[in-house]
PDB file of C-alpha atoms in Angstrom:
ATOM      1  CA  MET B  13     130.811  67.563  77.702  1.00  0.00           C
ATOM      2  CA  SER B  14     131.001  71.222  78.867  1.00  0.00           C
ATOM      3  CA  THR B  15     127.550  72.429  78.075  1.00  0.00           C
ATOM      4  CA  ASP B  16     125.417  73.178  81.015  1.00  0.00           C
ATOM      5  CA  PRO B  17     122.158  71.083  80.764  1.00  0.00           C
ATOM      6  CA  TYR B  18     120.450  73.693  83.038  1.00  0.00           C
ATOM      7  CA  ARG B  19     121.516  76.311  80.671  1.00  0.00           C
ATOM      8  CA  SER B  20     120.393  74.381  77.654  1.00  0.00           C
ATOM      9  CA  LEU B  21     117.072  73.916  79.163  1.00  0.00           C
ATOM     10  CA  LEU B  22     116.713  77.692  79.727  1.00  0.00           C
ATOM     11  CA  ASN B  23     117.742  78.407  76.252  1.00  0.00           C
ATOM     12  CA  HIS B  24     115.505  76.007  74.716  1.00  0.00           C
ATOM     13  CA  LEU B  25     112.280  77.291  76.818  1.00  0.00           C
ATOM     14  CA  ALA B  26     113.297  80.882  75.803  1.00  0.00           C
ATOM     15  CA  SER B  27     113.022  79.696  72.346  1.00  0.00           C
ATOM     16  CA  CYS B  28     109.663  78.075  72.519  1.00  0.00           C
ATOM     17  CA  HIS B  29     106.747  80.096  71.042  1.00  0.00           C
ATOM     18  CA  ASP B  30     104.001  77.670  71.870  1.00  0.00           C
ATOM     19  CA  SER B  31     102.875  76.820  75.486  1.00  0.00           C
ATOM     20  CA  SER B  32     101.956  73.211  74.322  1.00  0.00           C
ATOM     21  CA  ASP B  33     105.701  72.689  73.321  1.00  0.00           C
ATOM     22  CA  ILE B  34     106.765  73.858  76.803  1.00  0.00           C
ATOM     23  CA  GLU B  35     104.133  71.758  78.563  1.00  0.00           C
ATOM     24  CA  MET B  36     105.212  68.643  76.619  1.00  0.00           C
ATOM     25  CA  LEU B  37     108.527  69.280  77.694  1.00  0.00           C
ATOM     26  CA  LEU B  38     107.833  69.869  81.341  1.00  0.00           C
ATOM     27  CA  ASN B  39     105.803  66.668  81.425  1.00  0.00           C
ATOM     28  CA  ALA B  40     108.863  64.832  80.278  1.00  0.00           C
ATOM     29  CA  LEU B  41     111.203  66.394  82.687  1.00  0.00           C
ATOM     30  CA  LEU B  42     108.995  66.685  85.894  1.00  0.00           C
ATOM     31  CA  THR B  43     106.885  64.172  87.842  1.00  0.00           C
ATOM     32  CA  ASP B  44     103.318  64.786  88.543  1.00  0.00           C
ATOM     33  CA  LYS B  45     104.474  65.518  92.232  1.00  0.00           C
ATOM     34  CA  GLU B  46     107.217  67.994  91.028  1.00  0.00           C
ATOM     35  CA  GLN B  47     104.790  69.861  88.833  1.00  0.00           C
ATOM     36  CA  PHE B  48     102.327  70.122  91.881  1.00  0.00           C
ATOM     37  CA  GLU B  49     105.208  71.401  94.002  1.00  0.00           C
ATOM     38  CA  ILE B  50     105.945  73.966  91.414  1.00  0.00           C
ATOM     39  CA  ALA B  51     102.372  75.134  91.179  1.00  0.00           C
ATOM     40  CA  ASN B  52     102.135  75.114  95.089  1.00  0.00           C
ATOM     41  CA  ARG B  53     105.217  77.530  95.197  1.00  0.00           C
ATOM     42  CA  ILE B  54     103.284  79.870  92.755  1.00  0.00           C
ATOM     43  CA  ARG B  55     100.215  79.741  95.164  1.00  0.00           C
ATOM     44  CA  ILE B  56     102.618  80.500  97.910  1.00  0.00           C
ATOM     45  CA  PHE B  57     103.803  83.481  96.285  1.00  0.00           C
ATOM     46  CA  ASP B  58     100.339  84.619  95.339  1.00  0.00           C
ATOM     47  CA  LEU B  59      99.028  84.281  98.923  1.00  0.00           C
ATOM     48  CA  LEU B  60     102.032  85.991 100.528  1.00  0.00           C
ATOM     49  CA  GLU B  61     101.809  88.842  98.308  1.00  0.00           C
ATOM     50  CA  ARG B  62      98.172  89.179  99.131  1.00  0.00           C
ATOM     51  CA  GLY B  63      98.962  89.307 102.678  1.00  0.00           C
ATOM     52  CA  VAL B  64      98.087  85.870 104.004  1.00  0.00           C
ATOM     53  CA  THR B  65     100.055  84.884 107.003  1.00  0.00           C
ATOM     54  CA  GLN B  66     102.623  81.887 106.603  1.00  0.00           C
ATOM     55  CA  ARG B  67     100.644  79.982 109.174  1.00  0.00           C
ATOM     56  CA  GLU B  68      97.473  80.494 107.258  1.00  0.00           C
ATOM     57  CA  ILE B  69      99.022  79.344 104.010  1.00  0.00           C
ATOM     58  CA  SER B  70     100.561  76.289 105.549  1.00  0.00           C
ATOM     59  CA  GLU B  71      97.085  75.415 106.693  1.00  0.00           C
ATOM     60  CA  GLN B  72      95.283  76.294 103.636  1.00  0.00           C
ATOM     61  CA  LEU B  73      97.581  74.454 101.126  1.00  0.00           C
ATOM     62  CA  GLY B  74      98.620  71.630 103.530  1.00  0.00           C
ATOM     63  CA  VAL B  75     102.349  72.269 103.360  1.00  0.00           C
ATOM     64  CA  GLY B  76     104.779  72.719 106.192  1.00  0.00           C
ATOM     65  CA  ILE B  77     105.479  76.233 107.397  1.00  0.00           C
ATOM     66  CA  ALA B  78     109.107  75.606 106.114  1.00  0.00           C
ATOM     67  CA  THR B  79     107.907  75.185 102.798  1.00  0.00           C
ATOM     68  CA  VAL B  80     106.065  78.392 102.971  1.00  0.00           C
ATOM     69  CA  SER B  81     109.201  80.017 104.722  1.00  0.00           C
ATOM     70  CA  ARG B  82     111.315  79.088 101.509  1.00  0.00           C
ATOM     71  CA  GLY B  83     108.764  80.575  99.280  1.00  0.00           C
ATOM     72  CA  ALA B  84     109.001  83.816 101.298  1.00  0.00           C
ATOM     73  CA  LYS B  85     112.660  83.864 101.321  1.00  0.00           C
ATOM     74  CA  ALA B  86     112.719  83.235  97.524  1.00  0.00           C
ATOM     75  CA  MET B  87     110.309  86.175  96.946  1.00  0.00           C
ATOM     76  CA  GLN B  88     112.735  88.423  99.046  1.00  0.00           C
ATOM     77  CA  ILE B  89     115.703  87.325  96.661  1.00  0.00           C
ATOM     78  CA  HIS B  90     113.877  87.246  93.290  1.00  0.00           C
ATOM     79  CA  ASP B  91     111.461  89.274  91.644  1.00  0.00           C
ATOM     80  CA  VAL B  92     108.459  87.143  90.864  1.00  0.00           C
ATOM     81  CA  SER B  93     105.967  89.954  89.886  1.00  0.00           C
ATOM     82  CA  ALA B  94     105.714  89.051  86.199  1.00  0.00           C
ATOM     83  CA  LEU B  95     104.904  85.474  87.120  1.00  0.00           C
ATOM     84  CA  LEU B  96     102.305  86.435  89.561  1.00  0.00           C
ATOM     85  CA  ALA B  97     100.685  88.891  87.036  1.00  0.00           C
ATOM     86  CA  THR B  98     100.599  86.009  84.523  1.00  0.00           C
ATOM     87  CA  HIS B  99      99.092  83.783  87.125  1.00  0.00           C
ATOM     88  CA  ARG B 100      96.405  86.122  88.263  1.00  0.00           C
ATOM     89  CA  ARG B 101      95.530  86.872  84.505  1.00  0.00           C
ATOM     90  CA  ASP B 102      95.209  83.344  83.699  1.00  0.00           C
ATOM     91  CA  ALA B 103      93.054  82.642  86.811  1.00  0.00           C
TER      92      ALA B 103
END
């Protein structure tokens, strides 16, 4: 089997037109803990962009400083601005 399952997932998500379809798929793929960790990563991105210090984020979210540092590094490498705009619009 030469098809990359992750690429298949990305292609499927890109073809979904209904957020409930995406939610059902993510519920099948991810545990509650994994979903929570993804949500926390988005919170970390948001707080970092708002200028909150890494230590304050760690204390506020109850996560290790290394978790916040990984989020900060990811933000340096990847553009998460569209995700944050959606997050803030939905808040």
